[in-house]
Coordinates of C-alpha atoms and ligand atoms in Angstrom, one line a residue:
X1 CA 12.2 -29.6 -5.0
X2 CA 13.5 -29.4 -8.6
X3 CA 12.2 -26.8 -10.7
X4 CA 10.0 -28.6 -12.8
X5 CA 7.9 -30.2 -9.7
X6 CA 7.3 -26.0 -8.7
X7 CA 5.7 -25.1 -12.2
X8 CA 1.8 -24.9 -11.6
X9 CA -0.5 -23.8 -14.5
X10 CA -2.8 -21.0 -13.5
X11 CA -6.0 -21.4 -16.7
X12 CA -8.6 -19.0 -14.2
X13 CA -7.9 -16.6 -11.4
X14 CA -10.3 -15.7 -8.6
X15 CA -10.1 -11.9 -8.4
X16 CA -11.3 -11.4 -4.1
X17 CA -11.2 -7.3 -4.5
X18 CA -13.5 -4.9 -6.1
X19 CA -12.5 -1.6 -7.6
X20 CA -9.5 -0.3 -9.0
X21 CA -7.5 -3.0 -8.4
X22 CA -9.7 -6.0 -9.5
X23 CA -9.9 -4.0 -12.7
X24 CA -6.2 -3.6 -12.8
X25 CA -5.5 -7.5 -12.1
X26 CA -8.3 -8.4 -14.8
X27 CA -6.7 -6.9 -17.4
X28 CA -3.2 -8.5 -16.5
X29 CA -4.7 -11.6 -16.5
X30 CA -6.8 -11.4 -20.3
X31 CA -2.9 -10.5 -21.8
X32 CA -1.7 -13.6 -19.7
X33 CA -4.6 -15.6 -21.4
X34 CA -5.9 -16.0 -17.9
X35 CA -10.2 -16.5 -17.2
X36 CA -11.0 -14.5 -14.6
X37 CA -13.7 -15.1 -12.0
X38 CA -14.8 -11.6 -10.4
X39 CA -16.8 -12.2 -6.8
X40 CA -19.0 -9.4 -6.1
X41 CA -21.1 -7.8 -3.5
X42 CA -24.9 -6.8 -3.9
X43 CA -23.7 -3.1 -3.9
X44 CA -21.3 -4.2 -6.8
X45 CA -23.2 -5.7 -9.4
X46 CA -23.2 -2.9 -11.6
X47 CA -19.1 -2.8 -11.1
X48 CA -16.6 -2.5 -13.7
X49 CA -14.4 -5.7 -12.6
X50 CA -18.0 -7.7 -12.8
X51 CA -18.2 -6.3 -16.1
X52 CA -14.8 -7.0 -17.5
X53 CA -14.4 -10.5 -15.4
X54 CA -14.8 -13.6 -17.9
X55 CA -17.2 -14.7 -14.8
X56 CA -18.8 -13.4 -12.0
X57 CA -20.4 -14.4 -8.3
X58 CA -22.1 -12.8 -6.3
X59 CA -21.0 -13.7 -2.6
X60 CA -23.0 -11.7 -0.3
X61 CA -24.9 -8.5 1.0
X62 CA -22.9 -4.8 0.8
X63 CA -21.0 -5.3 4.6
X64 CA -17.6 -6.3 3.5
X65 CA -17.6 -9.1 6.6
X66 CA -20.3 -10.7 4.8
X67 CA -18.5 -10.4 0.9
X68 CA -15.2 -9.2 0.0
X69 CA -13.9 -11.1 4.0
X70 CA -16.0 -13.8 3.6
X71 CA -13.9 -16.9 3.5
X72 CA -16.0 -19.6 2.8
X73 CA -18.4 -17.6 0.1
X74 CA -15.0 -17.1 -1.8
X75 CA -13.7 -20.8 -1.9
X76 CA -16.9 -21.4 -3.1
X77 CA -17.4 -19.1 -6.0
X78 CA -13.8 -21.3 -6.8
X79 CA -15.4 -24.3 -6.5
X80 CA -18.3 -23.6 -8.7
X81 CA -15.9 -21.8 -11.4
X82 CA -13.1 -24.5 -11.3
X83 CA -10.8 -22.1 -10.4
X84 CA -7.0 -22.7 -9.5
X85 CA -5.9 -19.8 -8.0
X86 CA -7.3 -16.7 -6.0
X87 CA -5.7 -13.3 -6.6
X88 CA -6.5 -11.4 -3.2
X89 CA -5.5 -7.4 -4.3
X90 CA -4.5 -4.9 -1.7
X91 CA -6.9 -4.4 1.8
X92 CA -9.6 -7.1 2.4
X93 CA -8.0 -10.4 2.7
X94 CA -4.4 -9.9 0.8
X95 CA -2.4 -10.3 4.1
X96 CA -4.8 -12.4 5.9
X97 CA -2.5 -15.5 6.9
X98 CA -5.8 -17.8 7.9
X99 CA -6.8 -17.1 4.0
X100 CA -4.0 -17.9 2.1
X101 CA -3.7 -21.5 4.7
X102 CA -7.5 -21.9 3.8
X103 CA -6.6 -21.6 -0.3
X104 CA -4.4 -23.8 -0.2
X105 CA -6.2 -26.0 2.2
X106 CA -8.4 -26.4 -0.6
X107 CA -5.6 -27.1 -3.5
X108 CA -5.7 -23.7 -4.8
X109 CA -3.0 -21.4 -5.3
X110 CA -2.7 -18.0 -3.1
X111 CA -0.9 -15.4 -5.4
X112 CA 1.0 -14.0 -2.6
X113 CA 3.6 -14.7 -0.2
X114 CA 3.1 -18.3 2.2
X115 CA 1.2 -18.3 5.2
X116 CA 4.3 -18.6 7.4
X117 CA 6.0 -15.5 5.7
X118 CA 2.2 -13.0 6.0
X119 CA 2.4 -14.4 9.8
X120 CA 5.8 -13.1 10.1
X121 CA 5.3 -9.6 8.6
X122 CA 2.5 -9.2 10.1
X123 CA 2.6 -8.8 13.1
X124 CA 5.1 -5.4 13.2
X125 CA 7.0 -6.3 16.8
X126 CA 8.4 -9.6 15.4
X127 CA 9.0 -8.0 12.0
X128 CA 11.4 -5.3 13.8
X129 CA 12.9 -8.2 15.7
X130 CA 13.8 -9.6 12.6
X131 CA 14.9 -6.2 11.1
X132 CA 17.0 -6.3 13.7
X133 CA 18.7 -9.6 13.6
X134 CA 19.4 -9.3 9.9
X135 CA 21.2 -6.5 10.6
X136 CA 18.8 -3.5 8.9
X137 CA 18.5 -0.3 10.7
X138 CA 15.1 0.0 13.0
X139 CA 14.2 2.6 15.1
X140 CA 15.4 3.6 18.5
X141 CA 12.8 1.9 21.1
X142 CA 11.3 -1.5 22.0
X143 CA 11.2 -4.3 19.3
X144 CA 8.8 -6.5 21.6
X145 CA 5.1 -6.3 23.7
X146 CA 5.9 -3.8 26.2
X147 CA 4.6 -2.8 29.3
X148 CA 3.8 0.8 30.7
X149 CA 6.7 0.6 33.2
X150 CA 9.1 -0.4 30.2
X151 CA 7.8 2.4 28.2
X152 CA 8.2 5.0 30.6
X153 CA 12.0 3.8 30.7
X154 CA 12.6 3.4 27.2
X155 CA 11.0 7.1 27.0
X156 CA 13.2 8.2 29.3
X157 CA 16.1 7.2 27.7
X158 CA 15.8 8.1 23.9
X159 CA 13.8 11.1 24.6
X160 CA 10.2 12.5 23.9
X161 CA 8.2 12.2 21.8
X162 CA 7.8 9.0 21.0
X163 CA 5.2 6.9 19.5
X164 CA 3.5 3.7 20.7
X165 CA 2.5 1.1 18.0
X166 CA 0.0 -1.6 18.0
X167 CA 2.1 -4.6 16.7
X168 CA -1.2 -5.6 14.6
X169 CA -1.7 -2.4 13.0
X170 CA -2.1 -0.7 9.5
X171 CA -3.4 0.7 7.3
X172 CA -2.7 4.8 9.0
X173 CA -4.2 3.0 12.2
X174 CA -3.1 2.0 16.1
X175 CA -0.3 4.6 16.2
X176 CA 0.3 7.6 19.2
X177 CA 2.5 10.3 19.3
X178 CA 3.3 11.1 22.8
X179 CA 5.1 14.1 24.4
X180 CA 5.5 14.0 28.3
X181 CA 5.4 11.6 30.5
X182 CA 2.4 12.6 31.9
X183 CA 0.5 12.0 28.4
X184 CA 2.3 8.7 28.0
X185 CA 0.9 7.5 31.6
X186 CA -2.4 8.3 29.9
X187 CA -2.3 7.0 26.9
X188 CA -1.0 3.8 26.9
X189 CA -3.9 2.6 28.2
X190 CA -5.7 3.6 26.0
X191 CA -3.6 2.4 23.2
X192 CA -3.7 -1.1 24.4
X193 CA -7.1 -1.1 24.6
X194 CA -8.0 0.6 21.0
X195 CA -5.6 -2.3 19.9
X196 CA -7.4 -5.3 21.4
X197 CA -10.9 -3.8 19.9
X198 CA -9.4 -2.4 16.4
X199 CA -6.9 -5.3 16.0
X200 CA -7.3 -8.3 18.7
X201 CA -4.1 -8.4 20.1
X202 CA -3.1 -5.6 22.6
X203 CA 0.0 -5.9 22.1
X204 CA 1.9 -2.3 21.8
X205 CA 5.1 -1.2 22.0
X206 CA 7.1 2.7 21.5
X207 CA 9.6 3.9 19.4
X208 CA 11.3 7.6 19.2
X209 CA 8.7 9.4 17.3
X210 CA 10.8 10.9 14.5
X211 CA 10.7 14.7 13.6
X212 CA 9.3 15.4 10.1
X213 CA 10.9 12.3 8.1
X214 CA 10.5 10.7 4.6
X215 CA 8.6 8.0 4.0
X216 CA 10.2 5.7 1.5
X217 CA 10.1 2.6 0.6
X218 CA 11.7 -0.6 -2.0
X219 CA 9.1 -2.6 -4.0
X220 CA 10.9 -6.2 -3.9
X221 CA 10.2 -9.1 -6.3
X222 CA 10.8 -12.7 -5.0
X223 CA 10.9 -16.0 -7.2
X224 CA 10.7 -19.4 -5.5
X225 CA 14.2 -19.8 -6.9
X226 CA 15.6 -17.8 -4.4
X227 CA 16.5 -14.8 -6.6
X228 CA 15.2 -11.1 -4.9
X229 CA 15.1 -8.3 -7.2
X230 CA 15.3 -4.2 -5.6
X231 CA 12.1 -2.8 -8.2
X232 CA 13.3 0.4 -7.2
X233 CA 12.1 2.6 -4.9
X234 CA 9.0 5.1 -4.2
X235 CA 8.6 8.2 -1.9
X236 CA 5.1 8.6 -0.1
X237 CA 5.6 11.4 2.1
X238 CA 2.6 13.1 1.0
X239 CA -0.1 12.0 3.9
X240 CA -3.0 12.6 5.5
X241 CA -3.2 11.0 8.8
X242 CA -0.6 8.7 8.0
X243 CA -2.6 7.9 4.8
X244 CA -0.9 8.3 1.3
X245 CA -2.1 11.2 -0.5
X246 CA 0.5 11.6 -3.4
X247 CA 3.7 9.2 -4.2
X248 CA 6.6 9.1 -6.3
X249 CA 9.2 7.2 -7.8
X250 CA 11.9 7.4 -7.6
X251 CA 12.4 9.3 -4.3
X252 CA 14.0 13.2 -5.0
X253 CA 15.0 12.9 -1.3
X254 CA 18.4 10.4 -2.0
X255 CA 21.4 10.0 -3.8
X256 CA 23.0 7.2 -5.1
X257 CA 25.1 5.8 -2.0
X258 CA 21.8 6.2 0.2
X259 CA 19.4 4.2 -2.0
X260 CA 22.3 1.2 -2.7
X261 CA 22.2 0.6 0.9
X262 CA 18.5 1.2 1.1
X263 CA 18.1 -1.5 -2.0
X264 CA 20.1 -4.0 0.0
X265 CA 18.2 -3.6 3.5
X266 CA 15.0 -4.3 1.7
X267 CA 16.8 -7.3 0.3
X268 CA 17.8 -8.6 3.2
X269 CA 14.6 -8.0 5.1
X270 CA 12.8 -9.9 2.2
X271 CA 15.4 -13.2 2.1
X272 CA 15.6 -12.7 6.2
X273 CA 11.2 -13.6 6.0
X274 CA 11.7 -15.6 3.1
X275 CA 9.9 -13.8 0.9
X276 CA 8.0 -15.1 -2.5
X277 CA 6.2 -13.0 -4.6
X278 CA 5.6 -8.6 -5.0
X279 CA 6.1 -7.0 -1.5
X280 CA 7.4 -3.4 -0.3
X281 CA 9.5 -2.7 2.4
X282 CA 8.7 0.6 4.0
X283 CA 11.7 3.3 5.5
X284 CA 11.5 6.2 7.2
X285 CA 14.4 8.7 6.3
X286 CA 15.8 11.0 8.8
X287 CA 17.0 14.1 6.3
X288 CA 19.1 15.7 9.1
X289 CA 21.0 12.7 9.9
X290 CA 20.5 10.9 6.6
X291 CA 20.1 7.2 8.1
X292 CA 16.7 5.3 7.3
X293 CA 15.1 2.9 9.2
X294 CA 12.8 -0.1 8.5
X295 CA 9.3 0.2 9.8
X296 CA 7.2 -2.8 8.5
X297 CA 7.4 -5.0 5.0
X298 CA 3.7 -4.9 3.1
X299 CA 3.0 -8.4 2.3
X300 CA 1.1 -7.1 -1.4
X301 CA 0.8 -5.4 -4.0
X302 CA 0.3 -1.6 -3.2
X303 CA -1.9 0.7 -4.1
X304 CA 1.1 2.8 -5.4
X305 CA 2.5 0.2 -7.5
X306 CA 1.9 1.8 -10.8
X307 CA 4.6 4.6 -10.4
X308 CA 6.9 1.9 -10.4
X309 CA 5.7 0.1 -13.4
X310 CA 6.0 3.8 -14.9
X311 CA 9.5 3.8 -14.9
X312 CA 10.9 0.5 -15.0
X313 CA 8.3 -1.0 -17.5
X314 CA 7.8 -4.2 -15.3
X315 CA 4.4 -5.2 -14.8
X316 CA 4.1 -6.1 -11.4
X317 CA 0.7 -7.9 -11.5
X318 CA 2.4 -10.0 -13.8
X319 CA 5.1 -10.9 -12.1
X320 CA 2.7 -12.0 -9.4
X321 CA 1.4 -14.4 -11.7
X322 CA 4.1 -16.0 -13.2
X323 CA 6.0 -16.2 -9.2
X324 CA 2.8 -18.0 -8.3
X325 CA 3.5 -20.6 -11.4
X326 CA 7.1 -20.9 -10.2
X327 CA 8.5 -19.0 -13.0
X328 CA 12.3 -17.6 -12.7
X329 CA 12.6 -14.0 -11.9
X330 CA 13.7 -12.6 -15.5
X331 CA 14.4 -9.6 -15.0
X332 CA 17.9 -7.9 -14.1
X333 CA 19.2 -7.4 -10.5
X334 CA 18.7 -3.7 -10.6
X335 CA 16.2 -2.7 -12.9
X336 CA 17.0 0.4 -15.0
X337 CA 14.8 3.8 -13.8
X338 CA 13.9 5.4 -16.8
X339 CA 12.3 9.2 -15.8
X340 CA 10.1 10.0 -12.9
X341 CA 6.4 9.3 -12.2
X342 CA 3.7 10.7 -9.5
X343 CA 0.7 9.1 -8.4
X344 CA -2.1 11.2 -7.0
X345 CA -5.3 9.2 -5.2
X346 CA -8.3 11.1 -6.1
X347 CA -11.0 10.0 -3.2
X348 CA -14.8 10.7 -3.1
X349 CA -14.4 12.7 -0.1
X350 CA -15.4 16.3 1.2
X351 CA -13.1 18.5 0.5
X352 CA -13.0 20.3 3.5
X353 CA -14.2 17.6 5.9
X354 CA -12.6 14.2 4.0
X355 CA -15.3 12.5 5.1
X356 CA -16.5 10.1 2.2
X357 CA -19.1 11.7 0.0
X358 CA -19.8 8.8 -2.4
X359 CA -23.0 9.1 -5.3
X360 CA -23.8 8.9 -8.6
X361 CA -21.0 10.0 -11.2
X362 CA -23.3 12.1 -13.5
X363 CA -20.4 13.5 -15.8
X364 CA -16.9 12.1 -16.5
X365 CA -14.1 12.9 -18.1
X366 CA -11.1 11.3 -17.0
X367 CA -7.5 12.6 -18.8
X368 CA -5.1 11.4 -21.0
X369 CA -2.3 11.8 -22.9
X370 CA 1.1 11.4 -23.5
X371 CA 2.9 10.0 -20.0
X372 CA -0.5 9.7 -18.4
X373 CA -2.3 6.4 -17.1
X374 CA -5.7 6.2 -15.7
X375 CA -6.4 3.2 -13.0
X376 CA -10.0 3.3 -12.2
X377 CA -13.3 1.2 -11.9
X378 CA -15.4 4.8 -13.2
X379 CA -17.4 4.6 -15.9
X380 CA -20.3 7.4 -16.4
X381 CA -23.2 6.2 -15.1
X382 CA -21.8 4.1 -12.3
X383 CA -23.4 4.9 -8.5
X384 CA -19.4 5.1 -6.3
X385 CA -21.7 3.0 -3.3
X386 CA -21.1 4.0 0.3
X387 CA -20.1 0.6 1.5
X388 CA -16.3 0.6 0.8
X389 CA -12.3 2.3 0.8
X390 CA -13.5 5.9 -1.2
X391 CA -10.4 5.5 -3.7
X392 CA -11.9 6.1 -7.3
X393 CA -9.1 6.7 -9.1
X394 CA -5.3 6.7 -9.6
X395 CA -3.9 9.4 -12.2
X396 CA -0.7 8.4 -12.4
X397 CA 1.6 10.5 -14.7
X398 CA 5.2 10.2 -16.1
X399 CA 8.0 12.7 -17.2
X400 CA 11.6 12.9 -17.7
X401 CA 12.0 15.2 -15.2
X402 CA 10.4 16.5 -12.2
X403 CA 9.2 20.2 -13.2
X404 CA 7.8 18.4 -16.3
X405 CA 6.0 15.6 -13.9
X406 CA 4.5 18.1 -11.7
X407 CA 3.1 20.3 -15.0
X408 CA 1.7 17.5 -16.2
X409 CA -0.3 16.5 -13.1
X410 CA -1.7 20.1 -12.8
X411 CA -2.6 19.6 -16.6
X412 CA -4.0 16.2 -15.7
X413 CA -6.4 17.5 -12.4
X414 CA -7.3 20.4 -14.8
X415 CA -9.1 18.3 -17.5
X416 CA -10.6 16.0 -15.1
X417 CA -14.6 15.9 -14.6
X418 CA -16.1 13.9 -12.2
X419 CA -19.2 14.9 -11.3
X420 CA -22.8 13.8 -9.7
X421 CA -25.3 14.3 -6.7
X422 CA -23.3 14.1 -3.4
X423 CA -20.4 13.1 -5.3
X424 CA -17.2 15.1 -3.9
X425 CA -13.8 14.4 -4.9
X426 CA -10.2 16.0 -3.4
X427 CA -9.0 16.9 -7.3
X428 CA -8.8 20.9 -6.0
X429 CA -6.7 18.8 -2.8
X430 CA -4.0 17.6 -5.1
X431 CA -3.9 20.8 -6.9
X432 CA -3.1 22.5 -3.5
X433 CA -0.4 20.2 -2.7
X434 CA 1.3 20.3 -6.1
X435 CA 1.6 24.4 -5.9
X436 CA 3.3 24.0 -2.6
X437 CA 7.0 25.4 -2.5
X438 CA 8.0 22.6 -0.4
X439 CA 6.7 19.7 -2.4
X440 CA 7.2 21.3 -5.8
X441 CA 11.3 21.4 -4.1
X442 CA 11.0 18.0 -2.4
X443 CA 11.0 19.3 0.6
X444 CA 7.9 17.9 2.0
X445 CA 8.0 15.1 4.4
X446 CA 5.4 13.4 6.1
X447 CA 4.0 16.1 8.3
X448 CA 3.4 18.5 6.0
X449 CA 0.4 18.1 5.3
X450 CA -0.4 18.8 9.2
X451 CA 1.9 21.5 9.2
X452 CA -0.5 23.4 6.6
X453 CA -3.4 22.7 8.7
X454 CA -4.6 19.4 7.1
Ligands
LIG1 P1 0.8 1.4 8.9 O1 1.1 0.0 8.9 O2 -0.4 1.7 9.7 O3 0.8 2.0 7.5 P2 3.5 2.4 9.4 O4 4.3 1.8 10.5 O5 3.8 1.9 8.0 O6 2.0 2.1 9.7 O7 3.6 3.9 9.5 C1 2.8 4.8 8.7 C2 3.2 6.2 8.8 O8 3.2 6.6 10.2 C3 4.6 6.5 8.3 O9 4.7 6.6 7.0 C4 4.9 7.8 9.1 O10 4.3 8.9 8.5 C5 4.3 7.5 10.4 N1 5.2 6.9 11.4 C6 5.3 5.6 11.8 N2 6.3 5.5 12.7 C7 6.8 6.6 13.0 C8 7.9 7.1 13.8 N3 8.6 6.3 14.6 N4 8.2 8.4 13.8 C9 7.5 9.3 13.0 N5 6.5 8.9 12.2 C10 6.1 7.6 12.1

């Protein structure tokens, strides 16, 4: 196909997400001279995106399965707009293969990778096979389904614990940590069949459960033309549950010869899937051995993207767009990293329980500043509803250095207000974890939260 045959306009945009991040694409999209059609659900139509969306449908009742993952309702609120292209966010249906078949089906564009390439990453067993094959480092264990009677060989032989894997998990979810072989006789059952329910496919496998690593990981950009730019890299080995808590770019954890050949696994991995559009391949990094190993590729934009658009000064929503058109890459091979920058997720949740503790938000006052950035769908006034993901906020700060950065987050949790009936947040959380001695030396890694009794 020549070059010319892949340009396609994009005049209005779809937004299928709420929150944050429909808010964050919106405003992308007004400097791109976009229109932008926001879908809501019932629970949402007081909601910031709905507010700053040029349009806005409604498309169904507070459940998510009936709105924000309803297909059909979606296409339509296309339709009736005239859309020609549907922006699909992080979570809901941004890696949903079927959805990105079914947008097209209908002559619109899916600002994301293809189909073929969502199917591929996807599912996490064929992703490590094709880690494997392109030659980047995976971890020690299966790299297909695999049976009990497998697993309690593959145990054997690289050692407890390990950790058995629903292919089709995500999102913290589907993962064991087994120590004995009497605990992995009883709980690969049960893994297989939490994976069926949670996931549909039962399909698990194991890998050597790795002893207090780093999670880090390569944001990739990827034009149709074939060119497959390294957007630097981020650490996120702040976590709860194998949630993100807190992350930051670029990682204190590596030096230069380590995150070259991290840059050019990622690259590899992305060409290997043939990847088009914003994604992130994810590492874990052994400190004690120094080797890193691919665990899956996210097939998105993440949550955590702005830390990287801190230091590099690409806009990564934009880029989505203007991939999407069939645009050229423009931007150099290895971006420059100008300073450092932390995000920290501020959740309604209990701060001692985490459960969710959504409500009103009676008082606000969100920070500022130099080297600070505020992503959030907030406003004073606005009821957080109970329906959805309890991220209300990102507070994302930059500094030149890392003593500055972490000052400034304390200065930023310090000013913040957000306040109303049942409304809790984990601001006094993040505080915690910025006065720690290990984190404060980059010398957290993804237990140690755990480790400290969380
Ligand atoms: P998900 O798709 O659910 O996010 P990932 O495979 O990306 O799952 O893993 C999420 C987190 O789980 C990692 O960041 C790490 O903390 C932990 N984890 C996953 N695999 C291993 C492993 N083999 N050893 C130790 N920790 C692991």
């Amino acid at each position: 196909m020549t070059d010319s045959l892949q340009r396609r306009d994009i005049k209005k945009v779809v937004i299928a997400n709420r929150g944050e991040i429909a808010v964050r694409a919106i405003r992308t999209c007004k400097e791109l001279g976009i229109k932008t059609v926001a879908v809501y659900s019932e629970a949402d139509k007081d909601s910031l995106h709905v507010m700053l969306a040029d349009e806005a449908i409604c498309i169904g009742p507070p459940n998510p399965q009936e709105s924000y993952l309803n297909i059909p309702n979606i296409i339509s609120a296309a339709e009736i707009t005239g859309a020609d292209a549907v922006y699909p966010g992080y979570g809901f249906l941004s890696e949903n293969p079927k959805f990105a078949e079914i947008v097209e089906a209908n002559g619109l564009i899916f600002i994301g990778p293809s189909p073929q390439t969502l199917r591929l990453i996807g599912n996490k067993v064929k992703a490590k096979q094709i880690a494997k094959r392109a030659g980047v480092p995976t971890i020690p264990g299966s790299a297909r389904r695999t049976t009990l009677e497998e697993a309690l060989d593959i145990a054997y032989e690289i050692g407890y614990p390990v950790i058995l894997k629903a292919a089709a998990g995500g999102g913290g979810r589907g993962m064991r940590v087994v120590y004995s072989e009497k605990e992995l006789r009883e709980k690969y059952p049960l893994a297989r069949s939490e994976a069926k329910v949670s996931f549909g496919d039962d399909t698990v496998y194991i890998e050597k459960f790795l002893l207090n690593p780093k999670h880090i990981e390569v944001q990739i950009l990827a034009d149709m033309h074939g060119k497959v730019v390294p957007v630097g890299d981020r650490e996120c080995s702040i976590q709860r549950r194998h949630q993100k808590v807190i992350e930051e770019a670029p990682s204190p954890s590596i030096d230069t010869p380590t995150r070259e050949k991290l840059y050019e696994a990622a690259v590899k991995f992305a060409k290997a899937v043939n990847y088009q559009g914003a994604g992130t391949v994810e590492f874990l990094y052994d400190t004690q051995s120094g080797n890193f190993y691919f665990i899956e590729m996210n097939g998105r934009i993440q949550v955590e993207h702005p830390v990287t658009e801190m230091v590099t000064g690409i806009d990564l929503v934009k880029w989505q767009f203007l991939i999407a058109m069939g645009e050229k890459l423009d931007i150099p091979l290895y971006p420059q990293i100008n300073g450092m920058a932390l995000e920290m997720r501020i959740n309604a949740e209990d701060p001692r329980t985490f459960t969710p503790a959504p409500g009103p938000v009676e008082r606000l006052i969100l920070p500022g500043g130099f080297g600070v950035r505020v992503d959030t769908h907030l406003y004073q006034g606005y009821k957080v509803p109970p329906f959805y993901d309890s991220l209300l906020a990102k507070f994302i700060v930059w500094a030149p250095n890392r003593e500055e950065l972490m000052n400034r987050a304390l200065r930023v949790l310090d000013e913040t207000v957000i306040e109303g009936t049942g409304l809790k947040t984990n601001i006094e959380f993040h505080k915690f974890i910025l006065q720690t001695k290990e984190f404060r030396e980059a010398k957290h890694h993804v237990k140690l939260l755990e480790e400290l009794g969380y």
